[in-house]
XYZ file of C-alpha atoms in Angstrom:
597
model
C -20.471 24.450 -2.725
C -21.099 20.281 -3.140
C -23.471 19.036 -1.222
C -25.100 15.243 -1.155
C -27.608 12.705 0.343
C -26.922 9.794 1.866
C -29.755 7.532 3.607
C -31.707 8.411 6.427
C -29.145 11.971 6.782
C -29.509 15.692 4.873
C -27.303 17.383 2.528
C -23.335 18.202 4.200
C -22.080 21.439 3.996
C -18.680 21.321 2.880
C -17.825 25.388 1.943
C -15.119 26.523 4.308
C -16.094 29.953 5.069
C -18.260 31.429 7.979
C -17.165 28.261 9.990
C -16.774 29.456 13.660
C -20.356 30.825 13.597
C -21.224 27.460 11.581
C -19.624 25.449 13.768
C -21.205 26.887 17.222
C -25.145 26.879 15.664
C -23.805 22.728 14.690
C -22.717 22.256 18.290
C -25.763 23.710 19.938
C -27.786 22.331 17.029
C -26.102 18.408 19.351
C -26.559 19.555 22.291
C -30.558 19.988 21.997
C -31.003 17.031 19.660
C -28.802 15.592 22.874
C -31.410 16.410 25.474
C -34.240 15.339 23.612
C -33.265 12.169 23.138
C -32.257 11.072 26.319
C -36.105 12.648 27.134
C -36.765 9.525 24.024
C -35.435 7.628 26.163
C -36.729 7.598 29.849
C -40.169 8.140 27.732
C -39.894 5.481 26.160
C -38.710 2.658 28.732
C -41.269 3.915 30.738
C -44.097 3.289 27.868
C -42.351 -0.223 27.864
C -43.168 -0.797 31.999
C -46.745 0.404 31.377
C -47.455 -1.841 28.892
C -46.068 -5.077 30.460
C -48.209 -3.823 33.723
C -50.736 -2.210 32.830
C -52.936 -2.545 29.437
C -51.161 -2.961 26.211
C -52.348 -0.658 25.076
C -49.555 1.059 25.743
C -46.996 -0.222 23.279
C -48.905 2.246 20.860
C -46.851 4.673 22.610
C -44.049 2.995 23.524
C -43.549 2.149 19.649
C -43.704 6.046 19.302
C -41.528 7.025 21.694
C -39.208 4.279 19.723
C -39.315 5.227 16.160
C -38.766 9.724 18.176
C -35.611 7.972 19.495
C -34.233 6.488 16.239
C -35.428 9.660 14.434
C -32.493 11.862 17.544
C -30.348 9.718 17.454
C -30.368 9.745 13.462
C -30.667 12.992 13.400
C -28.134 14.065 15.953
C -25.401 11.788 14.720
C -26.058 14.683 10.732
C -24.834 16.936 13.017
C -22.289 15.710 14.180
C -20.678 14.715 10.838
C -21.491 17.909 9.945
C -19.524 19.184 13.260
C -16.542 16.778 12.510
C -16.913 18.440 8.872
C -16.418 21.372 9.755
C -13.489 20.736 11.992
C -11.640 19.601 8.325
C -12.249 22.228 6.889
C -10.618 24.278 9.798
C -7.739 22.070 10.327
C -7.717 22.296 5.838
C -7.796 26.044 5.762
C -4.540 25.932 8.449
C -2.422 23.877 6.750
C -2.973 25.766 3.412
C -1.836 29.050 5.173
C 1.297 26.319 6.226
C 1.876 25.853 2.162
C 1.495 29.238 1.063
C 3.534 31.067 3.225
C 5.815 27.570 3.300
C 6.110 27.041 6.847
C 6.236 23.249 6.539
C 7.527 22.448 10.476
C 4.457 20.656 11.528
C 3.421 19.141 8.275
C 3.542 15.400 7.596
C 6.937 14.810 6.625
C 7.267 11.452 4.685
C 10.394 10.964 6.179
C 9.320 7.059 6.717
C 10.059 7.716 2.920
C 13.456 8.746 2.042
C 15.784 6.228 0.085
C 19.601 7.255 0.039
C 19.965 4.512 -2.661
C 17.298 6.065 -4.600
C 18.262 7.586 -8.016
C 16.944 11.186 -7.226
C 14.562 11.933 -4.775
C 17.010 11.742 -0.951
C 19.434 15.076 -3.099
C 15.845 16.841 -4.261
C 14.139 17.482 -0.842
C 11.521 14.918 -1.857
C 10.531 14.090 1.920
C 11.576 15.567 5.334
C 11.518 18.457 7.066
C 10.440 21.265 5.269
C 10.124 18.319 1.899
C 8.049 18.842 -1.354
C 6.186 16.073 0.182
C 4.528 18.478 2.772
C 3.344 21.356 -0.168
C 1.696 18.284 -1.926
C -0.047 15.129 0.766
C -3.607 16.238 0.836
C -3.937 11.993 1.407
C -5.487 10.607 5.356
C -5.105 6.999 4.712
C -1.545 4.812 5.406
C -2.430 3.543 1.779
C -2.659 6.686 -0.030
C 0.378 8.363 1.641
C 2.219 4.966 0.654
C 0.925 5.520 -2.795
C 2.131 9.057 -3.610
C 5.210 8.652 -1.851
C 5.760 6.342 -4.909
C 4.416 7.771 -7.163
C 7.382 11.013 -6.397
C 9.998 8.610 -6.691
C 8.522 7.206 -9.635
C 10.570 6.481 -12.964
C 9.808 9.124 -16.176
C 7.193 8.975 -17.920
C 5.868 11.484 -20.196
C 3.353 9.903 -21.593
C 1.846 9.566 -18.307
C 2.299 12.081 -17.029
C 0.658 13.877 -19.584
C -2.653 12.043 -18.780
C -2.036 12.449 -15.096
C -2.132 16.550 -16.457
C -5.137 16.946 -17.565
C -6.714 14.966 -14.521
C -4.463 17.618 -12.221
C -5.359 20.305 -13.851
C -9.056 19.853 -14.662
C -9.373 18.995 -10.195
C -7.593 22.389 -9.678
C -10.755 23.840 -11.353
C -13.133 21.511 -9.078
C -11.612 23.160 -5.634
C -15.263 22.566 -3.924
C -14.599 18.605 -5.059
C -11.380 18.774 -2.649
C -12.223 20.459 -0.302
C -14.965 17.238 -0.044
C -13.178 15.048 -0.609
C -10.543 15.889 1.944
C -12.642 17.272 4.992
C -14.826 13.621 4.606
C -10.695 12.310 4.806
C -10.659 14.301 7.771
C -13.450 14.135 9.821
C -14.166 10.494 10.014
C -10.790 8.049 7.705
C -8.980 6.430 11.137
C -6.970 3.037 9.682
C -8.052 0.868 13.106
C -7.953 -2.115 10.261
C -5.754 -2.319 7.094
C -7.655 -2.789 4.446
C -5.777 -5.910 3.595
C -7.548 -8.323 6.416
C -11.375 -7.011 6.062
C -10.366 -6.799 2.226
C -9.734 -10.943 2.304
C -12.250 -11.526 4.208
C -14.579 -9.497 1.885
C -13.748 -12.092 -0.692
C -14.161 -15.408 0.711
C -16.616 -17.648 0.511
C -18.999 -18.220 3.306
C -21.793 -21.780 3.311
C -24.847 -21.351 4.787
C -26.748 -25.351 5.375
C -30.195 -25.970 5.724
C -30.212 -26.174 8.926
C -29.236 -22.458 9.918
C -31.667 -21.140 7.137
C -34.209 -22.868 8.687
C -34.148 -22.145 11.674
C -32.916 -18.524 11.198
C -36.675 -18.183 10.015
C -37.696 -20.448 13.283
C -35.849 -18.723 15.710
C -37.959 -15.523 14.768
C -41.406 -17.375 15.249
C -40.999 -19.224 17.534
C -39.702 -17.013 20.067
C -42.429 -14.559 19.713
C -45.250 -17.394 19.574
C -43.833 -18.874 22.836
C -43.225 -15.504 24.362
C -47.108 -14.176 23.661
C -48.472 -17.910 25.051
C -46.013 -17.782 28.229
C -47.044 -14.166 29.203
C -51.608 -14.866 28.505
C -50.490 -18.463 30.941
C -51.117 -20.642 28.434
C -47.853 -21.983 28.911
C -44.959 -21.908 32.162
C -42.170 -19.668 32.170
C -39.600 -23.152 32.019
C -40.633 -23.442 28.122
C -38.886 -20.212 26.902
C -36.014 -21.413 28.765
C -36.208 -24.979 26.960
C -36.163 -22.373 24.248
C -33.020 -20.447 24.901
C -30.804 -23.736 26.132
C -31.965 -25.393 22.873
C -31.371 -22.012 20.836
C -27.811 -22.207 21.812
C -26.874 -25.122 20.210
C -28.104 -23.607 17.009
C -26.199 -19.804 17.524
C -23.600 -21.562 18.550
C -22.450 -22.847 14.033
C -23.104 -18.986 13.487
C -20.465 -17.832 16.159
C -17.298 -18.116 15.004
C -18.035 -16.382 11.502
C -19.953 -13.863 13.019
C -17.223 -12.933 15.216
C -14.813 -13.186 12.712
C -17.335 -10.670 11.055
C -16.722 -8.491 13.651
C -13.481 -8.369 13.877
C -12.627 -8.177 10.202
C -15.281 -5.934 9.310
C -12.949 -1.359 9.739
C -15.147 0.574 12.192
C -18.464 3.245 11.855
C -15.731 5.811 10.701
C -13.735 4.673 8.400
C -16.266 2.419 6.283
C -18.296 6.265 6.846
C -15.599 7.666 4.939
C -15.713 5.108 2.414
C -19.918 5.593 2.164
C -19.279 9.769 2.193
C -16.414 9.184 -0.968
C -18.227 7.615 -3.070
C -21.075 9.738 -2.787
C -19.845 12.392 -3.413
C -17.588 10.803 -6.459
C -20.831 9.674 -8.008
C -23.075 12.768 -8.158
C -19.418 14.355 -10.535
C -18.701 15.274 -13.530
C -15.246 14.737 -15.667
C -13.967 15.572 -18.712
C -10.328 14.378 -18.452
C -10.385 10.487 -19.890
C -8.587 9.185 -16.701
C -10.912 11.594 -14.382
C -13.497 9.336 -15.270
C -11.582 6.015 -15.916
C -10.392 6.204 -12.238
C -14.837 7.665 -11.128
C -16.215 4.188 -13.868
C -16.090 1.591 -10.883
C -17.770 3.469 -8.303
C -20.340 3.394 -11.142
C -22.540 0.745 -10.263
C -25.345 0.041 -12.518
C -27.823 -2.394 -9.686
C -27.393 -0.756 -6.326
C -25.702 2.635 -5.738
C -21.639 2.025 -4.023
C -21.653 4.246 -1.636
C -25.271 1.984 -1.041
C -22.910 -0.808 -0.541
C -20.817 0.718 2.440
C -23.685 1.421 3.498
C -25.249 -1.623 3.504
C -21.655 -2.518 5.421
C -21.998 -0.891 7.503
C -26.044 -1.889 8.917
C -24.597 -5.119 8.620
C -21.549 -4.159 10.402
C -23.140 -2.120 13.303
C -25.174 -5.449 14.584
C -22.770 -7.512 14.076
C -19.861 -6.143 15.881
C -22.258 -5.000 18.566
C -24.035 -8.705 19.541
C -21.968 -8.773 22.626
C -24.436 -5.579 23.977
C -26.864 -6.902 27.152
C -29.874 -5.392 24.790
C -29.743 -7.676 22.330
C -28.458 -11.255 24.456
C -32.180 -10.944 25.798
C -33.114 -10.818 22.049
C -30.101 -12.772 20.535
C -31.568 -15.955 23.459
C -35.185 -15.315 22.827
C -35.699 -14.840 19.368
C -32.094 -16.728 17.534
C -31.437 -13.060 15.498
C -27.804 -14.182 15.396
C -29.094 -16.858 12.284
C -30.286 -14.529 10.475
C -27.647 -11.969 10.351
C -25.939 -14.858 9.229
C -27.884 -15.686 6.248
C -28.286 -11.698 5.493
C -24.152 -10.618 5.888
C -23.843 -14.726 3.997
C -25.692 -13.064 1.257
C -24.705 -9.896 0.822
C -20.832 -10.932 0.917
C -21.878 -13.926 -2.404
C -23.840 -10.350 -4.339
C -21.424 -7.613 -3.566
C -17.927 -9.605 -1.426
C -15.596 -9.024 -4.776
C -17.253 -5.862 -5.774
C -16.295 -4.006 -2.787
C -13.544 -5.147 -1.863
C -12.252 -3.326 -5.113
C -13.354 0.003 -4.039
C -10.485 0.668 -1.253
C -7.649 0.126 -3.779
C -9.398 2.259 -6.186
C -10.608 5.068 -3.273
C -6.296 5.262 -2.511
C -5.899 6.407 -6.283
C -8.202 8.801 -5.306
C -6.368 10.283 -2.695
C -3.233 10.408 -4.521
C -5.634 12.323 -7.211
C -7.191 14.660 -4.821
C -3.699 16.097 -4.023
C -2.219 16.270 -6.876
C -5.424 18.567 -7.487
C -5.029 21.291 -4.337
C -1.195 21.063 -5.377
C -2.330 22.298 -8.020
C -5.138 24.702 -6.665
C -3.091 25.787 -3.812
C 0.341 26.680 -4.476
C 0.921 25.515 -7.997
C 3.354 26.667 -10.889
C 1.228 27.406 -13.505
C 3.651 27.117 -15.548
C 3.492 25.916 -19.246
C 5.608 22.200 -19.995
C 6.986 22.580 -23.627
C 7.852 19.982 -26.152
C 11.468 18.774 -25.844
C 13.094 16.584 -28.404
C 16.316 16.330 -26.197
C 18.043 17.903 -23.356
C 15.951 20.475 -20.879
C 14.723 23.503 -21.688
C 13.920 25.908 -18.737
C 12.694 29.675 -19.067
C 12.047 31.748 -15.658
C 11.903 28.601 -13.294
C 12.572 28.869 -9.820
C 12.650 26.960 -6.532
C 8.453 25.568 -5.241
C 9.575 25.294 -1.755
C 11.207 28.721 -1.898
C 8.572 31.902 -1.170
C 7.517 32.650 -4.558
C 8.008 36.204 -4.159
C 11.822 35.720 -2.815
C 12.498 32.761 -5.240
C 14.948 34.071 -7.804
C 13.718 32.730 -11.932
C 16.809 31.435 -13.550
C 16.880 30.476 -17.408
C 18.034 27.401 -18.853
C 18.718 24.491 -21.297
C 20.599 21.764 -21.622
C 20.936 20.525 -25.357
C 23.551 17.676 -27.722
C 25.416 20.815 -28.119
C 26.396 21.875 -24.339
C 25.545 17.962 -23.032
C 27.899 18.794 -20.383
C 27.064 21.576 -17.324
C 30.103 22.506 -15.503
C 28.865 25.512 -12.914
C 31.556 27.545 -11.179
C 30.433 29.863 -8.215
C 30.718 31.530 -4.973
C 29.962 29.160 -1.602
C 26.589 30.501 -1.226
C 25.803 31.980 -4.460
C 23.187 29.393 -4.995
C 25.054 26.441 -7.193
C 23.210 23.406 -5.459
C 19.334 25.346 -5.003
C 19.686 25.263 -8.830
C 20.256 22.231 -9.639
C 18.121 21.089 -7.034
C 15.438 23.224 -8.919
C 15.621 21.979 -11.941
C 15.673 18.274 -10.279
C 12.606 19.259 -8.305
C 10.337 20.517 -11.237
C 11.863 17.136 -13.152
C 9.719 14.882 -10.375
C 6.500 18.040 -10.980
C 5.940 17.768 -14.191
C 6.867 13.717 -14.360
C 4.039 13.552 -11.289
C 1.254 15.855 -14.135
C 1.752 19.227 -11.882
C 2.477 22.020 -13.246
C 6.064 22.975 -13.462
C 7.464 26.781 -10.968
C 8.018 28.912 -14.769
C 6.821 30.454 -17.037
C 8.049 27.295 -19.618
C 9.208 23.880 -19.061
C 9.990 20.883 -21.008
C 11.777 17.864 -21.441
C 12.588 14.765 -23.107
C 12.832 11.227 -21.696
C 15.225 10.641 -19.890
C 15.395 9.384 -16.294
C 16.582 11.232 -13.340
C 19.677 10.623 -11.373
C 21.944 12.852 -8.582
C 24.392 12.805 -6.578
C 24.648 16.163 -3.886
C 23.992 14.348 -0.419
C 26.631 11.856 0.368
C 27.669 11.230 3.290
C 29.656 8.521 5.429
C 28.216 5.536 7.504
C 30.080 4.974 9.901
C 28.012 1.563 10.392
C 29.040 0.037 7.700
C 32.041 1.097 7.877
C 31.321 3.711 4.327
C 33.377 7.273 4.261
C 31.580 10.472 2.104
C 34.114 10.450 -0.773
C 33.726 6.025 -1.281
C 29.641 7.147 -1.174
C 29.880 9.414 -3.688
C 31.558 7.202 -5.987
C 29.279 4.343 -5.435
C 26.726 6.980 -6.124
C 28.772 8.097 -9.138
C 29.791 3.966 -9.945
C 25.948 2.855 -11.041
C 25.334 6.038 -13.251
C 27.958 4.945 -15.054
C 26.740 1.439 -14.879
C 23.762 2.895 -16.984
C 24.887 4.985 -19.163
C 27.817 2.703 -20.576
C 24.128 1.029 -21.035
C 22.697 3.068 -23.295
C 19.857 4.607 -20.648
C 19.385 8.359 -21.790
C 20.271 9.926 -18.215
C 19.879 14.140 -16.797
C 22.685 14.401 -13.842
C 23.061 16.440 -11.663
C 26.643 16.059 -9.699
C 27.323 18.788 -6.804
C 30.334 19.688 -6.097
C 32.162 16.365 -7.755
C 34.787 14.316 -6.148
C 35.239 16.813 -3.671
C 36.066 14.202 -0.318
C 40.066 13.706 -2.416
C 42.990 16.095 -3.391
C 43.101 18.517 -6.043
C 45.099 17.103 -8.137
C 43.030 13.817 -7.738
C 39.900 15.522 -8.181
C 40.142 17.565 -11.221
C 41.171 14.404 -13.047
C 38.983 12.121 -12.117
C 36.468 14.999 -13.096
C 38.558 15.542 -16.353
C 37.996 10.997 -17.068
C 33.906 10.580 -15.842
C 33.384 13.980 -18.288
C 35.104 12.118 -21.040
C 33.443 9.618 -20.645
C 29.717 10.668 -20.543
C 30.816 12.309 -23.466
C 30.441 9.010 -25.107
C 27.051 8.212 -24.003
C 23.448 9.263 -24.428
C 23.932 11.147 -20.608
C 23.935 15.170 -20.376
C 24.177 16.733 -17.086
C 25.026 20.057 -14.488
C 28.289 19.480 -12.889
C 29.296 22.120 -9.886
C 32.494 22.957 -8.692
C 35.074 24.814 -7.047
C 37.734 24.414 -9.149
C 37.908 26.498 -11.182
C 41.094 24.860 -13.456
C 37.874 22.645 -14.486
C 35.760 25.109 -16.988
C 38.786 25.012 -18.658
C 38.112 21.926 -20.325
C 34.883 23.705 -22.526
C 37.473 24.750 -25.169
C 39.115 20.636 -25.476
C 35.909 19.153 -25.140
C 32.963 20.774 -27.580
C 30.087 19.676 -25.332
C 31.451 20.905 -22.016
C 30.245 24.506 -21.552
C 30.900 26.631 -18.340
C 28.523 28.710 -16.300
C 28.314 29.956 -13.058
C 27.117 32.438 -9.945
C 28.371 35.247 -8.509
C 28.797 37.351 -5.845
C 29.770 41.076 -4.836
C 31.999 41.683 -2.389
C 32.135 44.524 0.127
C 34.222 45.369 3.783
C 30.875 43.700 5.666
C 28.988 41.649 3.360
C 28.818 40.021 0.751
C 25.315 39.702 -2.309
C 23.969 36.841 -4.323
C 22.175 37.686 -7.061
C 21.304 34.169 -7.888
C 21.161 34.556 -11.517
C 22.961 32.507 -13.305
C 26.218 33.400 -15.932
C 27.104 32.458 -18.990
C 30.558 31.126 -18.290
C 32.920 30.528 -15.387
C 33.105 32.372 -12.325
C 36.110 35.123 -11.981
C 35.890 35.612 -8.214
C 35.453 33.231 -5.038
C 34.487 34.459 -1.869
C 35.662 31.658 0.730
C 38.581 33.423 1.947
C 36.147 37.065 3.281
C 33.387 34.714 4.712
C 35.214 33.337 6.821
C 36.534 36.540 7.771
C 33.300 37.291 8.512
C 33.168 34.212 11.201
C 35.831 35.611 12.513
C 38.580 34.045 11.308
C 41.684 36.771 11.117
C 44.605 36.168 8.243
C 47.800 37.330 9.073
C 50.921 38.241 6.212
C 53.746 36.680 7.157
C 56.848 39.620 7.671
């Protein structure tokens, strides 16, 4: 169980067992503290009245009631924070069940990251309904989501992936750390203001004039002295009025910068998220080099990183509540805005540039936590192997299918068989298999374990052409869309780039004769490059290319036709498909074929 201490706070519990009982207990405590806080407030008001009306001795009781009120507020806030964390853990447990069972429709789809022109993301269900993003995403901020999406769509880099893999593997063994980080985000994060705005404000330099410096100290001393003298009757009350009018001149000097600060500083919940995340990160020990590198910016020497956010939160609380009915009289009498401005400028000068870097670093941790949580929750657990050229997959399956239902397959593509012609009956699993290969490539590139016993590939880039649809707005037919997609592939491979391609139902938008001729021409063009890949087709005639082109090999998926149904085993087999099932499928759907008499 991970716990941490923050200034004035007890340790938080991040253990996700027995949440219903613990939630009931913490709500009961919060209710009791709320009632006691109300009593302390009335006592505070009563003692203040007695202090003014009866005797100054009552100020001692007034001070004690103020201390009790503040303590009760802190304890109440602690209980409410713990309640929010428990509720975050409950939400996480529910989402975990959905991911394990692959019931993903209620999870964030990340559909805004879909990109038709991307080399592979649109074809592999990386985003959208029932997507890999829904399995992976444990981020809470918009910037975190964006960073995770960019990582999923990034170009392949095996060296970077190996470093990430060590980090995600270590994080998967730290479920308490993952629970703490994610539950804090779910409990408190609220992006009411963009990070860019307040980070820019942190980096801006504010000026302190001599006048502000002097009167920041004269204000409280003068106000206190005049208030006492007026109270005992030595000076008339009108003098206090003159003092207040004079103070408004000096308070006007800091009004705009304090208002800008109030508008720039994030909400208390957002600052609380950062503060608690940092408190967890400061105490965690890591072995992976990448995790140590990403933790290093927070291990500040003079003041803890979490304490810096605690200080900013305290300043923000005062600055953002300056129009409070209790604060205004104090400000007019003691000119407290001047002192508050001095404290703010001093803090920004010492820590502003450092703290401005923390949000971006924490976004990186949102992504790392997502990777570690995925590995721990639903990860493939397969071994990544080194491959000199090509791709090797042993018992590979699709991560979006329920593990007990997914049918694994073994597959190899290399220099000797660089183009795989994949034939097969309708609904037999050709497209799913191709997506299985592509999606596992993406997982490995992210530093995650593949859904296979063993899986590995050489330093290629992935390119797919599967979902090519027409666009009426752009007057683009689906056939033209596919040709445009293939042209981009040709442009890249003819520049010498090593590409692994997945082309589904190639050239399906034209007639059989042109489709066969065009497919053969493309395969011969690919043969002269560094590219290799899988092409699925319904044209069994193309299987003859295996005899004419050395690098072409036939593989297929089969079906077994019965009277009232068709069975599929979803296992890839060597050789071309011996039979197809479109005729039977149409019959099962109600189409009656009649023989001519």
